[in-house]
Structures are given as C-alpha cells and as structure tokens.
mmCIF file of N, CA and C in Angstrom:
data_model
loop_
_atom_site.group_PDB
_atom_site.id
_atom_site.type_symbol
_atom_site.label_atom_id
_atom_site.label_comp_id
_atom_site.label_asym_id
_atom_site.label_seq_id
_atom_site.Cartn_x
_atom_site.Cartn_y
_atom_site.Cartn_z
ATOM 1 N N MET A 1 95.969 102.276 120.780
ATOM 2 C CA MET A 1 96.532 103.373 120.545
ATOM 3 C C MET A 1 96.919 104.122 121.718
ATOM 4 N N GLU A 2 98.365 104.751 121.248
ATOM 5 C CA GLU A 2 98.741 105.414 122.936
ATOM 6 C C GLU A 2 99.287 106.692 122.273
ATOM 7 N N TYR A 3 98.914 107.957 123.023
ATOM 8 C CA TYR A 3 99.902 109.029 122.526
ATOM 9 C C TYR A 3 100.071 110.041 123.642
ATOM 10 N N GLN A 4 101.274 110.739 123.449
ATOM 11 C CA GLN A 4 101.453 111.899 123.976
ATOM 12 C C GLN A 4 101.533 113.173 123.563
ATOM 13 N N GLN A 5 101.346 114.160 124.448
ATOM 14 C CA GLN A 5 101.688 115.364 123.822
ATOM 15 C C GLN A 5 102.536 116.060 124.333
ATOM 16 N N TYR A 6 103.187 116.318 123.459
ATOM 17 C CA TYR A 6 104.849 117.528 123.410
ATOM 18 C C TYR A 6 104.557 118.993 122.839
ATOM 19 N N GLY A 7 104.303 120.224 123.598
ATOM 20 C CA GLY A 7 104.218 121.411 123.342
ATOM 21 C C GLY A 7 103.016 121.118 122.563
ATOM 22 N N ASP A 8 102.600 121.753 121.616
ATOM 23 C CA ASP A 8 101.145 121.713 120.860
ATOM 24 C C ASP A 8 100.888 120.701 120.119
ATOM 25 N N THR A 9 101.960 119.384 120.091
ATOM 26 C CA THR A 9 102.050 118.299 119.175
ATOM 27 C C THR A 9 101.769 116.980 119.531
ATOM 28 N N PHE A 10 100.706 116.372 119.467
ATOM 29 C CA PHE A 10 100.246 114.823 120.015
ATOM 30 C C PHE A 10 101.359 113.980 118.926
ATOM 31 N N TYR A 11 102.040 113.225 119.643
ATOM 32 C CA TYR A 11 102.409 112.006 118.960
ATOM 33 C C TYR A 11 101.837 110.808 119.275
ATOM 34 N N VAL A 12 101.255 109.859 118.230
ATOM 35 C CA VAL A 12 100.150 109.143 118.119
ATOM 36 C C VAL A 12 101.232 107.853 117.789
ATOM 37 N N ARG A 13 100.808 106.830 118.480
ATOM 38 C CA ARG A 13 101.198 105.236 117.796
ATOM 39 C C ARG A 13 100.072 104.661 117.748
ATOM 40 N N MET A 14 99.628 103.816 117.016
ATOM 41 C CA MET A 14 98.444 103.076 116.663
ATOM 42 C C MET A 14 99.372 101.724 116.674
ATOM 43 N N ASP A 15 98.766 100.610 116.843
ATOM 44 C CA ASP A 15 98.714 99.043 117.099
ATOM 45 C C ASP A 15 98.257 98.418 116.225
ATOM 46 N N LYS A 16 98.476 96.886 115.686
ATOM 47 C CA LYS A 16 97.756 96.186 115.162
ATOM 48 C C LYS A 16 96.643 95.966 115.573
ATOM 49 N N GLY A 17 95.725 96.268 114.392
ATOM 50 C CA GLY A 17 94.337 96.117 114.720
ATOM 51 C C GLY A 17 93.274 97.235 114.621
ATOM 52 N N ASP A 18 94.401 98.605 115.039
ATOM 53 C CA ASP A 18 93.629 99.939 115.289
ATOM 54 C C ASP A 18 92.974 100.391 113.734
ATOM 55 N N GLU A 19 92.219 100.902 113.673
ATOM 56 C CA GLU A 19 91.550 101.822 112.686
ATOM 57 C C GLU A 19 92.196 103.420 112.658
ATOM 58 N N ILE A 20 92.723 103.919 112.099
ATOM 59 C CA ILE A 20 93.325 105.354 112.210
ATOM 60 C C ILE A 20 92.683 106.273 112.359
ATOM 61 N N ILE A 21 91.655 106.138 111.481
ATOM 62 C CA ILE A 21 90.872 107.297 111.203
ATOM 63 C C ILE A 21 89.746 107.339 112.033
ATOM 64 N N THR A 22 89.065 106.379 112.638
ATOM 65 C CA THR A 22 88.208 106.469 113.747
ATOM 66 C C THR A 22 88.989 106.862 115.216
ATOM 67 N N ASN A 23 89.909 106.385 115.245
ATOM 68 C CA ASN A 23 91.330 106.702 116.356
ATOM 69 C C ASN A 23 91.341 108.366 116.555
ATOM 70 N N LEU A 24 92.084 108.979 115.608
ATOM 71 C CA LEU A 24 92.401 110.092 115.251
ATOM 72 C C LEU A 24 90.821 110.934 115.823
ATOM 73 N N LEU A 25 89.673 110.843 115.148
ATOM 74 C CA LEU A 25 88.555 111.337 115.522
ATOM 75 C C LEU A 25 88.304 111.138 117.150
ATOM 76 N N ASN A 26 88.360 110.146 117.753
ATOM 77 C CA ASN A 26 88.550 109.768 119.286
ATOM 78 C C ASN A 26 89.115 110.747 119.765
ATOM 79 N N LEU A 27 90.505 110.511 119.649
ATOM 80 C CA LEU A 27 91.427 111.667 120.145
ATOM 81 C C LEU A 27 91.067 112.928 120.275
ATOM 82 N N CYS A 28 90.682 113.504 119.100
ATOM 83 C CA CYS A 28 90.124 114.969 119.022
ATOM 84 C C CYS A 28 89.103 115.010 120.136
ATOM 85 N N GLN A 29 88.051 114.432 119.852
ATOM 86 C CA GLN A 29 86.900 114.313 120.951
ATOM 87 C C GLN A 29 87.234 114.030 122.523
ATOM 88 N N GLU A 30 88.200 113.205 122.622
ATOM 89 C CA GLU A 30 88.582 113.371 124.249
ATOM 90 C C GLU A 30 89.683 114.519 124.425
ATOM 91 N N GLN A 31 90.029 115.193 123.497
ATOM 92 C CA GLN A 31 91.122 116.244 123.679
ATOM 93 C C GLN A 31 90.293 117.504 123.941
ATOM 94 N N HIS A 32 89.090 117.381 123.144
ATOM 95 C CA HIS A 32 88.705 118.717 123.344
ATOM 96 C C HIS A 32 89.284 119.520 121.686
ATOM 97 N N ILE A 33 89.465 118.826 120.655
ATOM 98 C CA ILE A 33 90.438 119.467 119.399
ATOM 99 C C ILE A 33 89.160 119.833 118.508
ATOM 100 N N ALA A 34 89.292 120.728 118.150
ATOM 101 C CA ALA A 34 88.063 121.050 117.072
ATOM 102 C C ALA A 34 88.585 121.036 115.765
ATOM 103 N N SER A 35 89.723 121.359 115.597
ATOM 104 C CA SER A 35 90.390 121.292 114.207
ATOM 105 C C SER A 35 91.804 121.018 114.230
ATOM 106 N N CYS A 36 92.456 120.154 113.510
ATOM 107 C CA CYS A 36 93.582 119.787 113.540
ATOM 108 C C CYS A 36 94.300 119.526 112.089
ATOM 109 N N THR A 37 95.300 119.350 112.065
ATOM 110 C CA THR A 37 96.173 118.614 110.421
ATOM 111 C C THR A 37 97.046 117.518 111.503
ATOM 112 N N TYR A 38 97.234 116.823 110.561
ATOM 113 C CA TYR A 38 98.196 115.353 110.716
ATOM 114 C C TYR A 38 98.752 115.164 109.791
ATOM 115 N N SER A 39 99.988 113.680 109.826
ATOM 116 C CA SER A 39 100.554 113.287 109.207
ATOM 117 C C SER A 39 101.194 112.360 109.677
ATOM 118 N N GLY A 40 101.355 110.730 108.863
ATOM 119 C CA GLY A 40 102.516 109.727 109.716
ATOM 120 C C GLY A 40 102.706 108.637 108.406
ATOM 121 N N ILE A 41 103.623 107.872 109.006
ATOM 122 C CA ILE A 41 103.567 106.361 108.331
ATOM 123 C C ILE A 41 103.165 105.331 109.087
ATOM 124 N N GLY A 42 103.422 104.087 108.342
ATOM 125 C CA GLY A 42 102.968 102.742 109.039
ATOM 126 C C GLY A 42 103.263 101.720 107.980
ATOM 127 N N GLY A 43 102.714 100.482 108.825
ATOM 128 C CA GLY A 43 102.439 99.390 108.386
ATOM 129 C C GLY A 43 101.195 98.831 108.704
ATOM 130 N N CYS A 44 100.423 98.957 106.967
ATOM 131 C CA CYS A 44 98.942 98.470 107.626
ATOM 132 C C CYS A 44 98.386 97.284 106.360
ATOM 133 N N SER A 45 97.195 96.811 107.142
ATOM 134 C CA SER A 45 96.447 95.669 106.469
ATOM 135 C C SER A 45 95.505 95.808 105.683
ATOM 136 N N SER A 46 94.917 96.917 105.723
ATOM 137 C CA SER A 46 93.809 97.023 104.695
ATOM 138 C C SER A 46 93.316 98.767 104.565
ATOM 139 N N ALA A 47 92.842 99.266 103.490
ATOM 140 C CA ALA A 47 92.921 100.665 103.328
ATOM 141 C C ALA A 47 91.597 100.805 102.444
ATOM 142 N N GLU A 48 91.028 101.441 102.845
ATOM 143 C CA GLU A 48 89.897 101.759 101.737
ATOM 144 C C GLU A 48 89.729 103.028 100.907
ATOM 145 N N ILE A 49 90.180 102.914 100.100
ATOM 146 C CA ILE A 49 90.671 104.717 99.127
ATOM 147 C C ILE A 49 89.494 104.834 97.880
ATOM 148 N N GLN A 50 89.085 106.001 97.979
ATOM 149 C CA GLN A 50 88.435 106.523 97.195
ATOM 150 C C GLN A 50 88.772 107.551 96.106
ATOM 151 N N THR A 51 88.247 107.793 94.615
ATOM 152 C CA THR A 51 88.433 108.802 93.996
ATOM 153 C C THR A 51 87.552 109.312 93.659
ATOM 154 N N PHE A 52 87.430 110.647 93.775
ATOM 155 C CA PHE A 52 86.172 111.601 93.319
ATOM 156 C C PHE A 52 86.117 111.442 91.618
ATOM 157 N N ILE A 53 84.939 111.123 90.972
ATOM 158 C CA ILE A 53 84.855 111.232 89.599
ATOM 159 C C ILE A 53 83.698 112.287 89.181
ATOM 160 N N PRO A 54 84.466 113.643 88.793
ATOM 161 C CA PRO A 54 83.714 114.845 88.356
ATOM 162 C C PRO A 54 82.692 114.664 87.375
ATOM 163 N N GLN A 55 83.012 113.790 86.093
ATOM 164 C CA GLN A 55 81.811 113.715 85.225
ATOM 165 C C GLN A 55 80.527 113.319 85.919
ATOM 166 N N THR A 56 80.742 112.096 86.952
ATOM 167 C CA THR A 56 79.651 111.635 87.782
ATOM 168 C C THR A 56 79.011 112.476 88.523
ATOM 169 N N GLY A 57 79.933 112.905 89.374
ATOM 170 C CA GLY A 57 79.702 113.601 90.665
ATOM 171 C C GLY A 57 79.407 112.376 91.732
ATOM 172 N N THR A 58 80.305 111.437 91.818
ATOM 173 C CA THR A 58 80.570 110.232 92.593
ATOM 174 C C THR A 58 82.120 109.856 93.033
ATOM 175 N N PHE A 59 82.080 108.971 93.952
ATOM 176 C CA PHE A 59 83.412 108.269 94.721
ATOM 177 C C PHE A 59 83.305 107.374 94.177
ATOM 178 N N GLU A 60 84.550 106.167 93.337
ATOM 179 C CA GLU A 60 84.687 105.284 93.396
ATOM 180 C C GLU A 60 85.752 105.101 94.572
ATOM 181 N N THR A 61 85.141 103.993 94.977
ATOM 182 C CA THR A 61 85.862 103.290 96.372
ATOM 183 C C THR A 61 86.668 101.529 95.879
ATOM 184 N N ARG A 62 87.537 101.544 96.521
ATOM 185 C CA ARG A 62 88.584 100.126 96.334
ATOM 186 C C ARG A 62 89.426 100.036 97.479
ATOM 187 N N LEU A 63 89.129 99.014 97.971
ATOM 188 C CA LEU A 63 89.641 98.273 98.759
ATOM 189 C C LEU A 63 90.769 97.285 98.681
ATOM 190 N N ILE A 64 92.055 97.761 99.347
ATOM 191 C CA ILE A 64 93.207 96.939 99.368
ATOM 192 C C ILE A 64 93.547 96.154 100.429
ATOM 193 N N GLU A 65 94.111 95.117 100.460
ATOM 194 C CA GLU A 65 94.348 94.208 101.550
ATOM 195 C C GLU A 65 95.628 93.723 101.310
ATOM 196 N N GLY A 66 96.361 93.374 102.566
ATOM 197 C CA GLY A 66 97.958 92.384 102.468
ATOM 198 C C GLY A 66 98.980 93.392 103.201
ATOM 199 N N MET A 67 99.950 92.971 102.717
ATOM 200 C CA MET A 67 100.885 93.952 103.821
ATOM 201 C C MET A 67 100.941 95.114 102.841
ATOM 202 N N LEU A 68 100.732 96.357 103.689
ATOM 203 C CA LEU A 68 100.778 97.720 102.875
ATOM 204 C C LEU A 68 101.848 98.653 103.439
ATOM 205 N N GLU A 69 102.715 99.214 102.848
ATOM 206 C CA GLU A 69 103.554 100.302 103.239
ATOM 207 C C GLU A 69 102.875 101.400 103.537
ATOM 208 N N LEU A 70 102.606 102.153 104.160
ATOM 209 C CA LEU A 70 101.827 103.489 104.359
ATOM 210 C C LEU A 70 102.918 104.320 104.569
ATOM 211 N N ALA A 71 103.316 104.760 103.032
ATOM 212 C CA ALA A 71 104.451 105.770 102.875
ATOM 213 C C ALA A 71 104.280 107.156 103.151
ATOM 214 N N SER A 72 102.583 107.434 103.041
ATOM 215 C CA SER A 72 102.369 108.826 103.443
ATOM 216 C C SER A 72 100.862 108.822 103.783
ATOM 217 N N PHE A 73 100.474 109.576 104.779
ATOM 218 C CA PHE A 73 99.657 109.596 105.135
ATOM 219 C C PHE A 73 99.331 111.008 105.906
ATOM 220 N N THR A 74 98.320 111.898 105.354
ATOM 221 C CA THR A 74 98.097 112.999 105.521
ATOM 222 C C THR A 74 96.719 113.986 105.542
ATOM 223 N N GLY A 75 96.371 114.720 106.701
ATOM 224 C CA GLY A 75 94.557 114.863 106.522
ATOM 225 C C GLY A 75 94.787 116.145 107.861
ATOM 226 N N ASN A 76 93.403 116.698 107.983
ATOM 227 C CA ASN A 76 92.762 117.230 108.431
ATOM 228 C C ASN A 76 91.456 116.637 109.290
ATOM 229 N N ILE A 77 91.474 117.434 110.638
ATOM 230 C CA ILE A 77 89.714 117.248 110.916
ATOM 231 C C ILE A 77 89.438 118.623 111.270
ATOM 232 N N ILE A 78 88.097 118.954 111.027
ATOM 233 C CA ILE A 78 87.401 120.124 110.648
ATOM 234 C C ILE A 78 85.848 119.588 111.676
ATOM 235 N N THR A 79 85.287 120.854 111.824
ATOM 236 C CA THR A 79 84.236 120.938 112.851
ATOM 237 C C THR A 79 83.025 121.426 111.793
ATOM 238 N N ASP A 80 82.046 120.459 111.496
ATOM 239 C CA ASP A 80 81.012 120.857 110.759
ATOM 240 C C ASP A 80 79.459 121.673 111.309
ATOM 241 N N GLN A 81 78.875 122.041 110.410
ATOM 242 C CA GLN A 81 78.219 123.473 110.801
ATOM 243 C C GLN A 81 77.175 122.646 112.153
ATOM 244 N N SER A 82 77.195 121.211 112.255
ATOM 245 C CA SER A 82 76.374 120.780 113.374
ATOM 246 C C SER A 82 77.205 120.691 114.626
ATOM 247 N N GLY A 83 78.327 121.209 114.381
ATOM 248 C CA GLY A 83 79.417 120.945 115.836
ATOM 249 C C GLY A 83 79.909 119.368 115.611
ATOM 250 N N GLU A 84 79.646 118.506 114.920
ATOM 251 C CA GLU A 84 80.456 117.335 114.280
ATOM 252 C C GLU A 84 81.734 117.443 113.836
ATOM 253 N N LEU A 85 82.745 116.808 113.995
ATOM 254 C CA LEU A 85 84.116 116.567 113.745
ATOM 255 C C LEU A 85 83.517 115.781 111.952
ATOM 256 N N ARG A 86 84.588 116.079 111.313
ATOM 257 C CA ARG A 86 84.801 115.705 110.067
ATOM 258 C C ARG A 86 86.398 115.377 109.326
ATOM 259 N N ASN A 87 86.685 114.208 109.141
ATOM 260 C CA ASN A 87 87.776 114.313 108.339
ATOM 261 C C ASN A 87 88.229 114.432 107.216
ATOM 262 N N HIS A 88 89.123 114.371 106.888
ATOM 263 C CA HIS A 88 89.596 114.509 105.145
ATOM 264 C C HIS A 88 91.403 114.151 105.219
ATOM 265 N N SER A 89 91.283 112.630 104.678
ATOM 266 C CA SER A 89 92.782 111.841 104.634
ATOM 267 C C SER A 89 92.792 111.497 103.046
ATOM 268 N N HIS A 90 94.289 111.809 103.509
ATOM 269 C CA HIS A 90 94.773 111.040 102.007
ATOM 270 C C HIS A 90 96.098 110.267 102.382
ATOM 271 N N GLY A 91 96.102 109.599 101.564
ATOM 272 C CA GLY A 91 97.345 108.348 101.720
ATOM 273 C C GLY A 91 97.670 107.572 100.327
ATOM 274 N N VAL A 92 98.803 107.162 100.580
ATOM 275 C CA VAL A 92 99.828 106.616 99.496
ATOM 276 C C VAL A 92 100.212 105.326 100.279
ATOM 277 N N PHE A 93 99.902 104.301 99.623
ATOM 278 C CA PHE A 93 100.816 102.718 99.853
ATOM 279 C C PHE A 93 101.343 101.805 98.831
ATOM 280 N N ALA A 94 102.381 101.421 99.394
ATOM 281 C CA ALA A 94 102.988 100.754 98.610
ATOM 282 C C ALA A 94 103.000 98.975 98.599
ATOM 283 N N TYR A 95 102.808 97.976 97.900
ATOM 284 C CA TYR A 95 102.478 96.729 98.341
ATOM 285 C C TYR A 95 103.314 96.045 96.717
ATOM 286 N N LYS A 96 103.101 94.685 97.424
ATOM 287 C CA LYS A 96 103.895 93.625 96.242
ATOM 288 C C LYS A 96 102.465 92.900 95.735
ATOM 289 N N VAL A 97 102.737 92.831 94.330
ATOM 290 C CA VAL A 97 101.547 91.686 93.693
ATOM 291 C C VAL A 97 102.815 91.107 93.325
ATOM 292 N N GLY A 98 102.640 89.665 93.348
ATOM 293 C CA GLY A 98 103.895 88.680 92.934
ATOM 294 C C GLY A 98 105.118 89.244 93.565
ATOM 295 N N GLU A 99 105.519 89.670 91.792
ATOM 296 C CA GLU A 99 107.146 90.086 92.215
ATOM 297 C C GLU A 99 107.111 91.683 91.570
ATOM 298 N N ARG A 100 105.904 92.405 91.301
ATOM 299 C CA ARG A 100 106.209 93.900 91.132
ATOM 300 C C ARG A 100 105.660 94.747 92.028
ATOM 301 N N HIS A 101 106.227 95.661 92.191
ATOM 302 C CA HIS A 101 105.809 96.673 93.556
ATOM 303 C C HIS A 101 104.960 97.581 92.969
ATOM 304 N N GLU A 102 103.407 97.853 93.464
ATOM 305 C CA GLU A 102 102.602 98.988 93.238
ATOM 306 C C GLU A 102 102.484 99.870 94.078
ATOM 307 N N VAL A 103 101.417 100.934 93.719
ATOM 308 C CA VAL A 103 101.167 101.933 94.555
ATOM 309 C C VAL A 103 99.607 102.283 94.647
ATOM 310 N N ALA A 104 99.209 102.500 95.616
ATOM 311 C CA ALA A 104 97.920 103.140 95.098
ATOM 312 C C ALA A 104 97.785 104.232 96.559
ATOM 313 N N ALA A 105 96.535 105.227 95.844
ATOM 314 C CA ALA A 105 96.964 106.235 96.629
ATOM 315 C C ALA A 105 95.300 106.783 96.562
ATOM 316 N N GLY A 106 94.840 107.982 97.365
ATOM 317 C CA GLY A 106 93.589 108.625 97.023
ATOM 318 C C GLY A 106 93.172 108.890 98.509
ATOM 319 N N HIS A 107 91.827 109.274 98.637
ATOM 320 C CA HIS A 107 91.299 109.698 99.774
ATOM 321 C C HIS A 107 90.753 108.588 100.312
ATOM 322 N N LEU A 108 90.824 108.417 102.082
ATOM 323 C CA LEU A 108 91.399 107.847 102.571
ATOM 324 C C LEU A 108 89.694 107.550 103.699
ATOM 325 N N ASN A 109 88.706 105.985 103.319
ATOM 326 C CA ASN A 109 87.647 106.235 104.343
ATOM 327 C C ASN A 109 88.155 105.242 105.593
ATOM 328 N N ALA A 110 88.945 104.267 105.484
ATOM 329 C CA ALA A 110 89.288 103.358 106.775
ATOM 330 C C ALA A 110 90.501 103.053 106.300
ATOM 331 N N VAL A 111 91.495 102.871 107.217
ATOM 332 C CA VAL A 111 92.973 102.246 107.102
ATOM 333 C C VAL A 111 93.148 101.249 108.352
ATOM 334 N N VAL A 112 93.480 100.116 108.469
ATOM 335 C CA VAL A 112 93.582 99.349 109.785
ATOM 336 C C VAL A 112 95.095 98.719 109.803
ATOM 337 N N VAL A 113 95.720 99.182 110.914
ATOM 338 C CA VAL A 113 96.969 98.851 111.394
ATOM 339 C C VAL A 113 97.337 97.865 111.307
ATOM 340 N N LEU A 114 98.620 96.940 110.443
ATOM 341 C CA LEU A 114 98.767 95.681 110.512
ATOM 342 C C LEU A 114 99.882 95.664 111.582
ATOM 343 N N TYR A 115 101.135 96.297 111.759
ATOM 344 C CA TYR A 115 102.080 96.415 112.877
ATOM 345 C C TYR A 115 102.226 97.836 113.418
ATOM 346 N N THR A 116 102.539 99.119 113.078
ATOM 347 C CA THR A 116 102.384 100.064 113.900
ATOM 348 C C THR A 116 101.877 101.319 112.888
ATOM 349 N N ALA A 117 101.247 102.664 113.046
ATOM 350 C CA ALA A 117 101.468 103.622 112.663
ATOM 351 C C ALA A 117 101.652 104.723 113.492
ATOM 352 N N GLU A 118 102.960 105.216 113.033
ATOM 353 C CA GLU A 118 103.343 106.594 113.790
ATOM 354 C C GLU A 118 102.500 107.859 113.113
ATOM 355 N N ILE A 119 102.209 108.897 114.441
ATOM 356 C CA ILE A 119 101.226 109.638 113.262
ATOM 357 C C ILE A 119 101.894 111.245 114.457
ATOM 358 N N THR A 120 101.959 112.248 113.652
ATOM 359 C CA THR A 120 101.830 113.524 114.648
ATOM 360 C C THR A 120 100.889 114.223 114.051
ATOM 361 N N LEU A 121 100.079 114.619 115.327
ATOM 362 C CA LEU A 121 98.505 115.420 115.054
ATOM 363 C C LEU A 121 99.039 116.987 115.706
ATOM 364 N N LYS A 122 98.954 118.134 114.742
ATOM 365 C CA LYS A 122 98.701 119.660 115.450
ATOM 366 C C LYS A 122 97.433 120.188 115.435
ATOM 367 N N PRO A 123 96.936 120.037 116.771
ATOM 368 C CA PRO A 123 95.480 121.137 116.820
ATOM 369 C C PRO A 123 95.999 122.480 116.287
ATOM 370 N N VAL A 124 94.799 123.156 115.874
ATOM 371 C CA VAL A 124 94.952 124.795 115.117
ATOM 372 C C VAL A 124 94.648 125.502 116.624
ATOM 373 N N VAL A 125 95.677 126.146 116.777
ATOM 374 C CA VAL A 125 96.016 126.956 117.880
ATOM 375 C C VAL A 125 95.661 128.401 117.408
ATOM 376 N N GLY A 126 94.402 129.096 118.427
ATOM 377 C CA GLY A 126 93.939 130.264 118.191
ATOM 378 C C GLY A 126 92.819 130.390 117.369
ATOM 379 N N GLY A 127 92.212 129.433 117.219
ATOM 380 C CA GLY A 127 90.605 129.585 116.315
ATOM 381 C C GLY A 127 90.627 128.120 115.978
ATOM 382 N N THR A 128 89.176 127.845 115.283
ATOM 383 C CA THR A 128 88.597 127.077 114.812
ATOM 384 C C THR A 128 88.656 126.637 113.220
ATOM 385 N N ILE A 129 88.864 125.637 112.582
ATOM 386 C CA ILE A 129 88.599 125.616 110.998
ATOM 387 C C ILE A 129 87.372 125.077 111.164
ATOM 388 N N TYR A 130 86.205 125.331 110.066
ATOM 389 C CA TYR A 130 84.980 124.955 110.116
ATOM 390 C C TYR A 130 84.844 124.399 108.922
ATOM 391 N N GLN A 131 83.845 123.865 108.599
ATOM 392 C CA GLN A 131 83.413 123.131 107.334
ATOM 393 C C GLN A 131 82.710 123.917 106.528
ATOM 394 N N GLN A 132 82.495 124.194 104.897
ATOM 395 C CA GLN A 132 81.399 124.584 104.151
ATOM 396 C C GLN A 132 80.960 123.611 103.173
ATOM 397 N N TYR A 133 79.812 123.400 103.028
ATOM 398 C CA TYR A 133 79.431 122.366 102.445
ATOM 399 C C TYR A 133 79.609 122.921 100.850
ATOM 400 N N ASP A 134 79.860 122.013 100.239
ATOM 401 C CA ASP A 134 80.157 122.167 99.058
ATOM 402 C C ASP A 134 79.287 121.244 97.593
ATOM 403 N N GLU A 135 78.191 122.117 97.307
ATOM 404 C CA GLU A 135 77.012 121.190 96.542
ATOM 405 C C GLU A 135 77.440 120.359 95.140
ATOM 406 N N GLU A 136 78.553 121.115 94.288
ATOM 407 C CA GLU A 136 79.203 120.005 93.167
ATOM 408 C C GLU A 136 79.824 118.549 93.596
ATOM 409 N N THR A 137 80.559 118.447 94.770
ATOM 410 C CA THR A 137 81.194 117.467 95.437
ATOM 411 C C THR A 137 80.294 117.098 96.234
ATOM 412 N N GLU A 138 79.345 117.218 96.949
ATOM 413 C CA GLU A 138 78.869 116.963 98.205
ATOM 414 C C GLU A 138 79.014 116.493 99.251
ATOM 415 N N THR A 139 80.496 117.378 99.624
ATOM 416 C CA THR A 139 81.475 117.152 100.542
ATOM 417 C C THR A 139 81.317 118.641 101.315
ATOM 418 N N GLY A 140 82.494 118.739 102.290
ATOM 419 C CA GLY A 140 82.689 120.265 102.946
ATOM 420 C C GLY A 140 84.109 120.329 102.291
ATOM 421 N N PHE A 141 84.583 122.036 102.607
ATOM 422 C CA PHE A 141 85.596 122.333 102.334
ATOM 423 C C PHE A 141 85.797 123.223 103.192
ATOM 424 N N TRP A 142 86.947 123.490 103.880
ATOM 425 C CA TRP A 142 87.385 124.574 104.573
ATOM 426 C C TRP A 142 86.778 126.214 104.748
ATOM 427 N N LYS A 143 86.112 126.150 105.970
ATOM 428 C CA LYS A 143 85.448 127.619 105.784
ATOM 429 C C LYS A 143 86.300 128.388 106.940
ATOM 430 N N LEU A 144 87.619 129.313 106.617
ATOM 431 C CA LEU A 144 88.496 129.951 107.387
ATOM 432 C C LEU A 144 87.793 131.247 107.943
ATOM 433 N N HIS A 145 86.607 131.551 107.809
ATOM 434 C CA HIS A 145 86.003 133.001 108.350
ATOM 435 C C HIS A 145 84.502 132.423 108.930
ATOM 436 N N GLU A 146 84.204 133.022 110.169
ATOM 437 C CA GLU A 146 83.173 132.593 110.417
ATOM 438 C C GLU A 146 81.913 133.674 110.405
#
C-alpha cells in the first residue's frame, strides 16, 4: 500500500495481495484518524460479502474468488465506545462465470487486491463520529452527538 495526502484527502493505492479493509484501518491508526469516509475501485482476487437477514438476526457470508472488478467500494471508519476503530464497508463486484457476466454486492468483511485498488479517504474534520450499539442487529451505527 502507498498513500499521499493532498489537502484533507488521502489518495491510497493498494497492490496485489493487499487486504483493503485491514490496510485502511492501519492507515487511520498511523495517521490518528478517528473517523472518515472512503470510496474506490479496483481489481480484486477475493471478497467476503455479508448480507444481514432480519428474520434471523444473523449475517449470511459468501466468499467470491477470481478476477473481480471492484466496480464500487464505499464505507466509513468510526470510533467505538472503547476507542477502537470500526469499519463499515460495502462493495459491488462484476465477474464472469463461463460466458455470463455476474454481479455480487453487499457488506464487506475482507477484500484482497489482485492488480490494484485506488481509494480516496476523507477524514472527518472538526469532530469525531462515534459508534452506538444497536441491539437488533448487534452492530454499531453512527452516533453524531456526544
């Protein structure tokens, strides 16, 4: 991973074998970024995608592998109650199965780069977005006021 800051935006390039979410969390720790948003595109080799199932209160996880065009990647990193950084990422991937073009999308747990990923990361300026726990989903949502 390589990155450069211009103004208040970080421009991040990830290379073959890099895991995107882990690297973004590491960048935020290095740069003391408590909350941010990001978006990007790229070519990936694997993605672990989740979908929340409200009826059961659980997430279904699917691993896709191969030449995956990361057509859209967006998300945020916020700070939880204990001061740890937490990510919330979604992605859309296009890929081929035989002669068919397919698309898979959802919440992302892990994404590994095949060729490159180009991501812009914008830190929150003038404050911090924290996480508040949601019992129904057992996850955290934005807490905008202290």
